[in-house]
XYZ file of C-alpha atoms in Angstrom:
208
model
C -29.017 67.341 5.942
C -26.937 64.194 5.354
C -27.337 62.652 8.798
C -28.784 59.432 7.358
C -26.440 59.239 4.340
C -24.886 55.894 3.409
C -22.528 57.388 0.818
C -20.412 60.470 0.282
C -21.953 63.183 -1.885
C -20.758 65.893 -4.273
C -22.489 69.115 -5.351
C -21.077 70.461 -8.609
C -23.603 73.250 -9.230
C -23.500 76.787 -7.853
C -25.096 77.352 -4.437
C -26.677 80.554 -3.145
C -26.946 80.772 0.645
C -30.069 82.896 0.748
C -30.812 82.303 4.426
C -29.058 81.068 7.546
C -28.799 77.293 7.618
C -27.284 74.347 9.483
C -25.353 71.601 7.716
C -25.035 68.156 9.289
C -23.184 65.228 7.704
C -23.348 61.611 8.869
C -20.314 60.266 10.763
C -17.580 58.975 8.420
C -19.259 60.641 5.428
C -18.138 63.634 3.365
C -19.929 66.312 1.361
C -17.793 67.907 -1.356
C -18.983 71.197 -2.860
C -17.055 72.014 -6.029
C -19.377 74.696 -7.388
C -19.108 78.334 -6.275
C -21.096 79.471 -3.230
C -22.481 82.988 -2.807
C -25.135 84.759 -0.762
C -25.479 86.498 2.587
C -26.842 83.574 4.614
C -24.903 82.282 7.610
C -23.795 78.647 7.506
C -23.165 76.476 10.583
C -21.511 73.076 10.323
C -22.937 70.894 13.072
C -21.363 67.541 12.292
C -19.340 65.610 9.727
C -16.923 66.700 7.004
C -17.516 69.301 4.302
C -14.883 69.869 1.595
C -15.017 73.091 -0.431
C -13.014 73.297 -3.659
C -14.617 76.205 -5.535
C -14.318 79.978 -5.449
C -16.771 81.086 -2.788
C -17.915 84.695 -2.388
C -20.261 84.246 0.592
C -20.702 87.231 2.896
C -22.436 85.604 5.879
C -20.515 84.038 8.766
C -19.390 80.428 8.569
C -19.386 78.740 11.989
C -17.806 75.361 12.652
C -19.434 74.154 15.850
C -18.510 70.504 15.307
C -17.077 68.411 12.494
C -14.492 69.451 9.915
C -14.494 72.109 7.212
C -11.748 71.514 4.641
C -11.232 74.567 2.433
C -9.182 73.758 -0.670
C -10.469 76.578 -2.866
C -11.099 80.112 -1.649
C -13.706 81.624 0.637
C -14.405 85.216 1.648
C -16.804 84.704 4.557
C -15.713 85.340 8.154
C -15.033 81.975 9.822
C -15.617 81.189 13.510
C -14.226 77.868 14.711
C -16.059 77.199 17.967
C -15.876 73.432 18.394
C -14.700 71.695 15.251
C -11.716 71.805 12.910
C -10.807 74.161 10.082
C -8.336 72.601 7.679
C -7.328 72.622 4.027
C -4.809 74.085 1.597
C -6.896 76.958 0.227
C -7.171 80.711 0.700
C -9.322 82.315 3.413
C -9.835 86.012 2.714
C -12.184 86.734 5.631
C -11.198 87.045 9.304
C -10.746 83.764 11.166
C -11.253 83.210 14.907
C -10.541 79.965 16.749
C -12.123 79.779 20.202
C -12.906 77.222 22.920
C -12.645 73.618 21.611
C -11.941 74.865 18.084
C -8.874 73.851 16.041
C -7.143 75.186 12.951
C -4.854 72.739 11.170
C -3.473 72.957 7.610
C -3.704 69.769 5.629
C -4.210 67.001 4.984
C -0.560 66.111 5.469
C 2.188 68.695 5.811
C 0.628 71.662 4.014
C 0.232 75.431 3.735
C -3.029 77.236 4.466
C -3.448 80.920 3.566
C -5.357 83.377 5.764
C -5.106 86.715 3.973
C -6.858 88.533 6.813
C -6.698 88.445 10.611
C -6.302 85.213 12.584
C -7.236 85.170 16.282
C -6.196 82.065 18.205
C -8.270 82.645 21.329
C -8.008 81.030 24.791
C -9.330 77.480 24.626
C -8.667 77.200 20.895
C -5.681 75.481 19.341
C -3.474 75.357 16.272
C -2.554 71.767 15.433
C 0.495 71.669 13.175
C 2.211 68.686 11.555
C 6.010 68.797 11.673
C 8.719 66.408 10.560
C 11.780 66.371 12.771
C 13.609 64.170 10.239
C 13.239 66.479 7.224
C 12.500 69.819 8.910
C 9.231 70.228 6.997
C 6.178 71.668 8.733
C 2.678 72.996 8.278
C 2.425 76.748 7.860
C -0.402 79.267 8.037
C 0.749 82.060 5.740
C -0.370 85.444 4.448
C -1.816 86.606 7.787
C -2.321 90.357 8.192
C -2.484 90.258 12.001
C -2.044 87.180 14.190
C -3.249 87.190 17.793
C -1.939 84.366 19.955
C -3.978 83.196 22.927
C -4.631 79.492 22.556
C -2.541 76.323 22.482
C 0.003 75.120 19.950
C 0.045 71.377 19.283
C 2.957 69.929 17.286
C 2.401 66.511 15.709
C 5.776 65.004 14.808
C 5.556 62.762 11.743
C 9.054 61.253 11.742
C 12.399 61.412 13.536
C 13.260 62.875 16.925
C 13.518 66.531 17.842
C 17.060 67.860 18.132
C 17.851 71.438 17.106
C 14.964 71.751 14.659
C 13.399 75.062 13.690
C 9.909 75.196 12.185
C 8.277 78.201 10.505
C 4.618 77.790 11.516
C 3.042 81.225 11.051
C 3.758 84.049 8.629
C 2.079 87.338 9.533
C 2.621 91.042 9.009
C 1.966 91.716 12.704
C 1.830 89.585 15.860
C 0.300 90.054 19.320
C -0.446 88.044 22.462
C 1.106 84.846 23.771
C 0.475 81.126 23.461
C -1.221 79.486 26.434
C 0.719 76.221 26.038
C 2.697 74.032 23.666
C 2.422 70.263 23.269
C 4.568 68.275 23.717
C 5.734 70.455 26.577
C 9.260 68.981 26.362
C 10.568 68.085 22.883
C 13.149 65.607 24.181
C 15.747 64.835 26.821
C 17.778 67.940 27.582
C 15.746 70.063 25.162
C 13.253 72.889 25.495
C 11.155 74.963 23.120
C 12.180 78.430 22.039
C 8.994 80.079 20.751
C 9.609 83.192 18.682
C 6.041 84.461 18.607
C 7.023 87.630 16.752
C 8.248 85.712 13.696
C 6.067 82.618 13.969
C 8.830 80.095 14.627
C 9.246 77.214 17.053
C 12.706 75.792 17.623
C 14.368 73.280 19.925
C 17.375 74.220 21.988
C 19.392 72.619 24.741
C 17.878 73.214 28.149
C 19.899 75.589 30.289
């Protein structure tokens, strides 16, 4: 419980999640956990930002109901994003689901996040991806065994204007479902999106 914290905090020692617990961090504060986490207890992030940098072998479910979980190491627990944001540049080896009001977004910055399991982008959830129309760079969620589309795709352009850009956003062994929407709905004057959901690409083409 860091709801009354005045400063950021870091835990360098190993943690064992022996029972289900709720984590809450004060607004504009961060808790960094660099030591390994293990145990079968469920963990729910209620508020604030938690950054994980260690090798985590937890077996309980991690739920992000609010706030931000930034995974820059590795974690094996199933992750349910139900109202906050899952971000980072690490490796997620458990199944990941993103549901109503939840967001998955590699980062910070243009980055690659690995999900070496299933990823379900459910109705009401969203994938927020940074792209750069000037350089062609983009976020990517890679290593996915099976990707199920169902939520929204949000593209955040960092520089330049869309023309005939193509962005590789998802890399999966198998794909299913369909996106509910894409934002911005129109990339530019005379342009439209061509979403190749079976190869994880979004490209601009002239509107016909």
